[in-house]
Each structure stands twice: as structure tokens, then as C-alpha cells.
Amino acid sequence: WSSDVCSSDLYMSVKFKRFSGKISFPDVLAQNYPEGSDTYKAILWGVNKEITKGYSDGNFKPLTNCLREHIVTFLYRYDEQ
């Protein structure tokens, strides 16, 4: 797994979709993930669909390695919709 697996997978799932809204995670900074960028849209999509909710400390941690537990949780939440 690379440190970008979660962001990359989310990116691929939203490549051709349009989303609006704001991300409230303090560690998703505009200088690293500008609004309108593909990565920003991918994170926004995951949040809006309640597939990802971030960590209990209020951060998203976009550079954290994605573990199997994360992927299973994403798939479970996606399937529940």
C-alpha cells in the first residue's frame, strides 16, 4: 500500500462527477488541496456520501496509510446506501 491509496481510490471514483460544498477537516488545507481539485472533490464525495468521516480527533489525515480495515469500512458504508 502506498500512502496515497485512499486518496487515489477516491479520486478515481469521482473523476467525472461534480460536487459542491466545503470540507471542514483542519488538515485538508487549501494550499495542499485547493477547492475544485480532483483530490478535494474526492474527499468531498466520500464525506457527502458518509463513506469517510475522518478520525475521532477531527482530522482527515489524507497521507495516512490506508489499512484493510479502512477499505472494508468504506465498502461497507458504500454498500449500505
Tab-separated table of N, CA, C and O in Angstrom, residues 9 39 41 43 51 57-58 63 77:
chain	number	residue	atom	x	y	z
A	9	ASP	N	-7.889	6.119	-4.673
A	9	ASP	CA	-9.119	5.383	-4.934
A	9	ASP	C	-10.318	6.312	-4.953
A	9	ASP	O	-11.185	6.206	-5.811
A	39	THR	N	-8.518	15.884	-5.979
A	39	THR	CA	-8.382	15.302	-4.643
A	39	THR	C	-9.411	15.896	-3.697
A	39	THR	O	-10.048	15.174	-2.922
A	41	LYS	N	-12.307	17.160	-4.488
A	41	LYS	CA	-13.607	16.623	-4.870
A	41	LYS	C	-13.789	15.183	-4.388
A	41	LYS	O	-14.881	14.797	-3.992
A	43	ILE	N	-12.387	13.768	-1.713
A	43	ILE	CA	-12.622	13.788	-0.269
A	43	ILE	C	-14.045	14.258	0.010
A	43	ILE	O	-14.762	13.673	0.830
A	51	ILE	N	-19.149	7.939	3.507
A	51	ILE	CA	-18.270	6.789	3.362
A	51	ILE	C	-17.033	6.972	4.228
A	51	ILE	O	-16.498	6.032	4.782
A	57	ASP	N	-10.237	12.611	16.177
A	57	ASP	CA	-9.634	13.886	16.578
A	57	ASP	C	-10.060	15.040	15.669
A	57	ASP	O	-9.599	16.161	15.813
A	58	GLY	N	-10.961	14.756	14.711
A	58	GLY	CA	-11.482	15.793	13.829
A	58	GLY	C	-10.692	16.001	12.551
A	58	GLY	O	-11.045	16.837	11.729
A	63	LEU	N	-2.723	11.676	4.232
A	63	LEU	CA	-1.468	10.993	3.891
A	63	LEU	C	-1.216	9.754	4.741
A	63	LEU	O	-0.180	9.118	4.614
A	77	ARG	N	-19.849	0.955	4.152
A	77	ARG	CA	-20.663	2.173	4.148
A	77	ARG	C	-21.226	2.463	2.760
A	77	ARG	O	-22.364	2.914	2.624
